[in-house]
PDB file of C-alpha atoms in Angstrom:
ATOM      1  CA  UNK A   1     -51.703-203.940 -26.486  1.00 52.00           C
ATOM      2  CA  UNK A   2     -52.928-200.766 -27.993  1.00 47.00           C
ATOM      3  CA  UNK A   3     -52.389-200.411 -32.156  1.00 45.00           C
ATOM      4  CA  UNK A   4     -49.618-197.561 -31.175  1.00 39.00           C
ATOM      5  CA  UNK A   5     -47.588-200.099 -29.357  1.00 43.00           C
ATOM      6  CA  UNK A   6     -47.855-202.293 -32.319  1.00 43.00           C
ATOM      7  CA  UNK A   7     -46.250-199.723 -34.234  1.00 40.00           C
ATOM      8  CA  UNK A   8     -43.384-198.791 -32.158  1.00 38.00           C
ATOM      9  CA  UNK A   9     -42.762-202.478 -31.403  1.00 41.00           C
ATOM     10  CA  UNK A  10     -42.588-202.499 -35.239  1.00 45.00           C
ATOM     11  CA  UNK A  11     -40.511-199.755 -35.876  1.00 41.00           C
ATOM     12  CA  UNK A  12     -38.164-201.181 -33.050  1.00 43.00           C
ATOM     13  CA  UNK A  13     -37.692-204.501 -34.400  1.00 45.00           C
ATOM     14  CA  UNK A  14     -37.932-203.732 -38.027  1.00 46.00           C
ATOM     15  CA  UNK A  15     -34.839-201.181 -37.614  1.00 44.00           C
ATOM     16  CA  UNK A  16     -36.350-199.171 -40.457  1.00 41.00           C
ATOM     17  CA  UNK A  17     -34.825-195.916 -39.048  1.00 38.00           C
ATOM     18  CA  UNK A  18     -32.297-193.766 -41.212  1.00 37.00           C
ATOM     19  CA  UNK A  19     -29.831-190.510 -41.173  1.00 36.00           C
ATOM     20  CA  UNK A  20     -29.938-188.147 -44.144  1.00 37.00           C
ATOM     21  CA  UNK A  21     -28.226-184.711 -44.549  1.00 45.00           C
ATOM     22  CA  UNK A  22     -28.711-182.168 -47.140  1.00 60.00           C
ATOM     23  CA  UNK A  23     -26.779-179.292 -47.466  1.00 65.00           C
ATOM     24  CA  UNK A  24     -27.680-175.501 -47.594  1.00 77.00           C
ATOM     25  CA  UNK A  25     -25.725-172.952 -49.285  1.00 83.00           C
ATOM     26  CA  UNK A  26     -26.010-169.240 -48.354  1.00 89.00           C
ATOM     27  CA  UNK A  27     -24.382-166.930 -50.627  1.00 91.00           C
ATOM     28  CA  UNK A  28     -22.913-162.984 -49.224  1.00 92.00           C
ATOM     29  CA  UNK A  29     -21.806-160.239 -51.531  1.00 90.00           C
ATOM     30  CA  UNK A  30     -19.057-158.817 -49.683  1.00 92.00           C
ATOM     31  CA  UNK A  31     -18.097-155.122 -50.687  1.00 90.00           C
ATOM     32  CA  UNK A  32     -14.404-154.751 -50.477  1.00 90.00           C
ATOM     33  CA  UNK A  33     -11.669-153.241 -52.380  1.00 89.00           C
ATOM     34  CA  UNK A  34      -9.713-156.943 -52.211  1.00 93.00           C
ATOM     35  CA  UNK A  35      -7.549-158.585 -55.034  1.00 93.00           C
ATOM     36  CA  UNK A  36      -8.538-162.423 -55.579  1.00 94.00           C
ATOM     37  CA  UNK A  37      -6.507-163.545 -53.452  1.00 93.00           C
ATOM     38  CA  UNK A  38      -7.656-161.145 -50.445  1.00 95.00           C
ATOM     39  CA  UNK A  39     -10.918-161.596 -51.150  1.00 95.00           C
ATOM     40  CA  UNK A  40     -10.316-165.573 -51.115  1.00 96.00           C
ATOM     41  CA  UNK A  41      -8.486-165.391 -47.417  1.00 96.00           C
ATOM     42  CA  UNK A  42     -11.713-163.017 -46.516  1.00 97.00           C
ATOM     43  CA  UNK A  43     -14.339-165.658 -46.835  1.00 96.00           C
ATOM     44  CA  UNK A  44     -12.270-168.489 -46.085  1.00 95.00           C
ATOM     45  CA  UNK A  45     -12.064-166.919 -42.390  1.00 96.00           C
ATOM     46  CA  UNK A  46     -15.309-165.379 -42.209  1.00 96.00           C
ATOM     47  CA  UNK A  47     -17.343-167.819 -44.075  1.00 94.00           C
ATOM     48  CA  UNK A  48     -16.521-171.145 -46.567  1.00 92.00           C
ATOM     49  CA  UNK A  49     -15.051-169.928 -49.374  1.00 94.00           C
ATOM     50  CA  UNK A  50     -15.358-167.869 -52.661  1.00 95.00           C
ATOM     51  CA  UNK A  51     -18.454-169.054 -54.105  1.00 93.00           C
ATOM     52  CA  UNK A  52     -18.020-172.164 -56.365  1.00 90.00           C
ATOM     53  CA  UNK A  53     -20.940-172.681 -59.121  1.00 89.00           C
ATOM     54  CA  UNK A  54     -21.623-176.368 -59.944  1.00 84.00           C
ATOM     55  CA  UNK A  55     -24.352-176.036 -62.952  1.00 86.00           C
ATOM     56  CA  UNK A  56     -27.152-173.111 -64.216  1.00 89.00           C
ATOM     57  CA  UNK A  57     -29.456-173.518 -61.055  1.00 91.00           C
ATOM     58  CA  UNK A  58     -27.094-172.379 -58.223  1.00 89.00           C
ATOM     59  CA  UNK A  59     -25.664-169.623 -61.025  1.00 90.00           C
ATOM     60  CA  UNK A  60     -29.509-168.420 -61.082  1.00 91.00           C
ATOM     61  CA  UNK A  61     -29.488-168.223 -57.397  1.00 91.00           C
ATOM     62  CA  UNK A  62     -25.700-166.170 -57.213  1.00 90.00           C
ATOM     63  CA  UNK A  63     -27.108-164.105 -59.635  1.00 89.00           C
ATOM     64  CA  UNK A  64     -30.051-163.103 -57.942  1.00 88.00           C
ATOM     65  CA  UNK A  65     -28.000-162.636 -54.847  1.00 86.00           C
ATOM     66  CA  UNK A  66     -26.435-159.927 -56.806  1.00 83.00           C
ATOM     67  CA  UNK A  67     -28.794-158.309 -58.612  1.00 84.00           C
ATOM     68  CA  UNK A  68     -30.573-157.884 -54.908  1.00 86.00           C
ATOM     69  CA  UNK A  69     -27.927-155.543 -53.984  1.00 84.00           C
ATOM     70  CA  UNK A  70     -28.204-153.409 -57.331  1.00 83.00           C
ATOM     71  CA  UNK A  71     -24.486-153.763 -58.349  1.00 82.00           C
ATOM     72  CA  UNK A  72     -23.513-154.083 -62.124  1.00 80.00           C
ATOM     73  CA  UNK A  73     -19.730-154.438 -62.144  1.00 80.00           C
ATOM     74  CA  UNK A  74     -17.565-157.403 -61.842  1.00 85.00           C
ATOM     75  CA  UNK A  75     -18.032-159.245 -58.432  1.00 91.00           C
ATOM     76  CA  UNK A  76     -14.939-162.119 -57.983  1.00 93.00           C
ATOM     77  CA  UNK A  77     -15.707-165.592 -57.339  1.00 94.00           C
ATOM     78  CA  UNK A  78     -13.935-168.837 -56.749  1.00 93.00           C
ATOM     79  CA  UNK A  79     -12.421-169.672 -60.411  1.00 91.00           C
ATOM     80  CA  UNK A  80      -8.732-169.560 -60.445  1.00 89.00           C
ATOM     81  CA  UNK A  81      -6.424-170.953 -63.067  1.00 84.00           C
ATOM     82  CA  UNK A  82      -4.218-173.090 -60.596  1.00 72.00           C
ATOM     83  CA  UNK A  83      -0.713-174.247 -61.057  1.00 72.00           C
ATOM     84  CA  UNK A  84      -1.983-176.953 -63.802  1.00 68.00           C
ATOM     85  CA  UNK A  85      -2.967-174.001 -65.483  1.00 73.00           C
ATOM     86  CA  UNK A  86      -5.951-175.273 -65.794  1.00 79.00           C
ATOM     87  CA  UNK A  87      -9.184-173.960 -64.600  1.00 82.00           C
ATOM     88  CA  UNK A  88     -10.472-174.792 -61.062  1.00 83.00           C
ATOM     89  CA  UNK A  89     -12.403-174.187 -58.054  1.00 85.00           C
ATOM     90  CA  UNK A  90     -11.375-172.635 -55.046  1.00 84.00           C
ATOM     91  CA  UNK A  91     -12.519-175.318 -52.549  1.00 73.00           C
ATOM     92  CA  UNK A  92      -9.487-176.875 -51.195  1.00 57.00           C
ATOM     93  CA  UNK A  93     -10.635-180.023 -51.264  1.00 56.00           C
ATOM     94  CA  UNK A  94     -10.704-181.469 -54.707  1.00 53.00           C
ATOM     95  CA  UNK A  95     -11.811-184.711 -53.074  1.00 49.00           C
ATOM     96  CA  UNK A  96     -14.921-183.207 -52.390  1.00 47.00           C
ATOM     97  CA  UNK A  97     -15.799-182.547 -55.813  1.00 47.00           C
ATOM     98  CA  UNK A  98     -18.826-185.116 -56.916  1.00 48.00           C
ATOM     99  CA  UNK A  99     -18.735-185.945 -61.145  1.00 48.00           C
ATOM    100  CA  UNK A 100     -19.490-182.640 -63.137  1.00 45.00           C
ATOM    101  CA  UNK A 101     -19.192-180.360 -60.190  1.00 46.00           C
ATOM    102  CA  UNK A 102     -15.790-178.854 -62.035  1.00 57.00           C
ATOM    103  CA  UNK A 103     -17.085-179.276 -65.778  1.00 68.00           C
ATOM    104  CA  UNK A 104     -20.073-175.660 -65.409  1.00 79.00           C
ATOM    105  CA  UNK A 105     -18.335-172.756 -67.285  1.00 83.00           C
ATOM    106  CA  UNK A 106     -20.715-169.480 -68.141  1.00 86.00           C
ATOM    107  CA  UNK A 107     -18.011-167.292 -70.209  1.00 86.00           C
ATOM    108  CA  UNK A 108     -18.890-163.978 -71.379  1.00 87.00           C
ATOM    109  CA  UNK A 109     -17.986-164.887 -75.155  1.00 82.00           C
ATOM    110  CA  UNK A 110     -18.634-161.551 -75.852  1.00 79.00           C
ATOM    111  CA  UNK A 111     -15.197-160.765 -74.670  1.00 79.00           C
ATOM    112  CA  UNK A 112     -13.418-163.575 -76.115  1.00 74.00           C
ATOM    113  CA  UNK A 113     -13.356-164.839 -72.144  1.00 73.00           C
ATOM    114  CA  UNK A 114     -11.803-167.218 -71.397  1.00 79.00           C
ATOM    115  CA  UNK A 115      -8.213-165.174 -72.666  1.00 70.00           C
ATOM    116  CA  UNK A 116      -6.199-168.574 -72.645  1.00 64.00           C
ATOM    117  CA  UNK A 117      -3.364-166.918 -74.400  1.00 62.00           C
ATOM    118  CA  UNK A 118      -2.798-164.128 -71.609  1.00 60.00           C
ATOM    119  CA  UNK A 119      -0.897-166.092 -68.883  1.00 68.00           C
ATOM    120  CA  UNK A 120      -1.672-162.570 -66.547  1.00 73.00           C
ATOM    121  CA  UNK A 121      -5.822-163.578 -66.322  1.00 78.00           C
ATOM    122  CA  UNK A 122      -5.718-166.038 -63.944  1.00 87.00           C
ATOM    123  CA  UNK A 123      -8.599-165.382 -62.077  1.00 90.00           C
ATOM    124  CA  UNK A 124     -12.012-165.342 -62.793  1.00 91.00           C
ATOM    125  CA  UNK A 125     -15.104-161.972 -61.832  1.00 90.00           C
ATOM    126  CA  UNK A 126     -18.366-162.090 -62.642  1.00 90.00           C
ATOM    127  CA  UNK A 127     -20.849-159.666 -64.264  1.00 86.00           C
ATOM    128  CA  UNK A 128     -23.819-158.911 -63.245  1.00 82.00           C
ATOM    129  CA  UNK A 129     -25.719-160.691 -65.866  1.00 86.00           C
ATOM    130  CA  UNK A 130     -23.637-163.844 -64.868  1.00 89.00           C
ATOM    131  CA  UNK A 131     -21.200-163.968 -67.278  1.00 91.00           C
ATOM    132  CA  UNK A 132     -17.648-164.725 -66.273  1.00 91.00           C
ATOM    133  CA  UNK A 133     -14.578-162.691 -67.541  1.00 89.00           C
ATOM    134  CA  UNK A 134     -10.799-163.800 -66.792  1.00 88.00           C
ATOM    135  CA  UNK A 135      -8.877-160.523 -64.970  1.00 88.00           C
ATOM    136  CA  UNK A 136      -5.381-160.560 -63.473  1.00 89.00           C
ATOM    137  CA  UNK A 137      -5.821-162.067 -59.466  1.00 90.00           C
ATOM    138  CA  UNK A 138      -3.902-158.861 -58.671  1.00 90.00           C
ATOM    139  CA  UNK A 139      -6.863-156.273 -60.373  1.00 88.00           C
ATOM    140  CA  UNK A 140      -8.584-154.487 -57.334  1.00 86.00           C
ATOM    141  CA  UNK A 141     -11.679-153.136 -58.703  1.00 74.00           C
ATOM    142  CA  UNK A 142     -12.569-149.634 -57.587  1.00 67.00           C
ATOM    143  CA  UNK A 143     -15.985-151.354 -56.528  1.00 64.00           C
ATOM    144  CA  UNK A 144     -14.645-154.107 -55.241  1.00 72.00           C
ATOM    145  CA  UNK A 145     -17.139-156.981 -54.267  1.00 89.00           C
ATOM    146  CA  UNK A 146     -16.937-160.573 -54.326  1.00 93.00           C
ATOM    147  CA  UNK A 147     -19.379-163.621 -53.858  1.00 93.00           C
ATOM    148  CA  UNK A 148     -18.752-165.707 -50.412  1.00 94.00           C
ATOM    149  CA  UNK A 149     -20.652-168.628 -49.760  1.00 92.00           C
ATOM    150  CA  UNK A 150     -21.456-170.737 -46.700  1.00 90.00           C
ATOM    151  CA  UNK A 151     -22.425-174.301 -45.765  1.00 83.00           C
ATOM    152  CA  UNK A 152     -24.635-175.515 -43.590  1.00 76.00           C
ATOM    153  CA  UNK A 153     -25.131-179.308 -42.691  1.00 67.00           C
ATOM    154  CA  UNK A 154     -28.459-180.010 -41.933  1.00 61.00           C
ATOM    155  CA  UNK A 155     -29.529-183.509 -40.642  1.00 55.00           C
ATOM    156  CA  UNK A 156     -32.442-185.211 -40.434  1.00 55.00           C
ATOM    157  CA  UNK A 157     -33.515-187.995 -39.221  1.00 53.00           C
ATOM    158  CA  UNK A 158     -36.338-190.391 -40.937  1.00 50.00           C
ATOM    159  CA  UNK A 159     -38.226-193.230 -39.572  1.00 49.00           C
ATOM    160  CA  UNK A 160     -39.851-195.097 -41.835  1.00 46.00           C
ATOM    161  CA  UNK A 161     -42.571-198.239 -41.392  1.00 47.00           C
ATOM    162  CA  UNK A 162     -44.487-200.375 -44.131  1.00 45.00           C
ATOM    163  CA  UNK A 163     -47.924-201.370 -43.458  1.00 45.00           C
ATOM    164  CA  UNK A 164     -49.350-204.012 -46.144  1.00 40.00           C
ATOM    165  CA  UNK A 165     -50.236-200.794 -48.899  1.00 40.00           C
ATOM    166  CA  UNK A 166     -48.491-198.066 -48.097  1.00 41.00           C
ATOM    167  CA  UNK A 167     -45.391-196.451 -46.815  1.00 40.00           C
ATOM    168  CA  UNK A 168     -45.170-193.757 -43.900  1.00 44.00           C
ATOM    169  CA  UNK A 169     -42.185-191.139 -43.824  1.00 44.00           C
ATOM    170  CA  UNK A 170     -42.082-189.130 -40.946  1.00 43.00           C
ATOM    171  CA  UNK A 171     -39.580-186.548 -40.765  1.00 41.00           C
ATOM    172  CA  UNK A 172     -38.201-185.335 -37.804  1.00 44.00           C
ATOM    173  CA  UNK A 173     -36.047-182.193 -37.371  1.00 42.00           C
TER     174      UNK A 173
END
């Protein structure tokens, strides 16, 4: 038997194979004179959702998104103040939601954002610097973009043998 066949034989009996996913996120600035809740039913059909920021990283990368297309007004994205009146996502599943995913807030303090006292700014845009602003869902900027993002699921599969020293990760797409 040659040393390959060892190996497979190995791999076969050992069961040392596994499934991962990752996900990728791809962000569009869509330029349309929408409301919130327009531009929400806009990427829900064409795409996943308004784009939901989880922590300073993925706000980088929204941010950059923007600044690519040279815009400098307020661009919505998914933070609504829902019937809690409290501050949340737009993903419709809240299930979904890992630990801390809810808890990143960038407000433009500047502007005394968030305006928890005004019961009209129930919806959230986003500068071009990144800072967040509360505006009425109703407001239809004369610019009018907003941030949509998409999901992709991307699996891969791993197969994985020990030898006496080391460990072998072969990835397989």
């Amino acid at each position: 038997m040659q040393f390959s066949e060892y190996v497979f034989m190995y791999l076969k009996i050992t069961g040392l194979r596994r499934l991962s996913s990752c996900l990728t996120y791809e962000y569009y600035f869509v330029n349309m004179n929408n409301n919130w809740t327009e531009a929400q039913s806009y990427c829900r059909k064409n795409y996943t959702d308004l784009v939901t920021i989880d922590n300073p990283e993925e706000m980088n990368r929204v941010i950059n998104r923007v600044n690519l297309t040279g815009y400098t007004g307020p661009a919505w994205i998914g933070l609504e103040k829902g019937n809690s009146w409290k501050w949340q996502w737009s993903l419709e599943e809240r299930r979904l939601y890992s630990d801390g995913q809810t808890g990143f807030s960038n407000w433009d303090s500047s502007v005394g954002a968030p305006h928890t006292a005004d019961g009209n700014t129930n919806c959230v845009g986003m500068k071009d610097n990144g800072k967040w602003n509360d505006i009425p869902c109703a407001y239809k900027s004369p610019t009018g973009f907003f941030v949509c993002y998409d999901v992709t699921f991307v699996l891969r599969f791993h197969y994985c043998f020990f030898t006496v020293s080391h460990l072998f990760t072969h990835h397989i797409i």
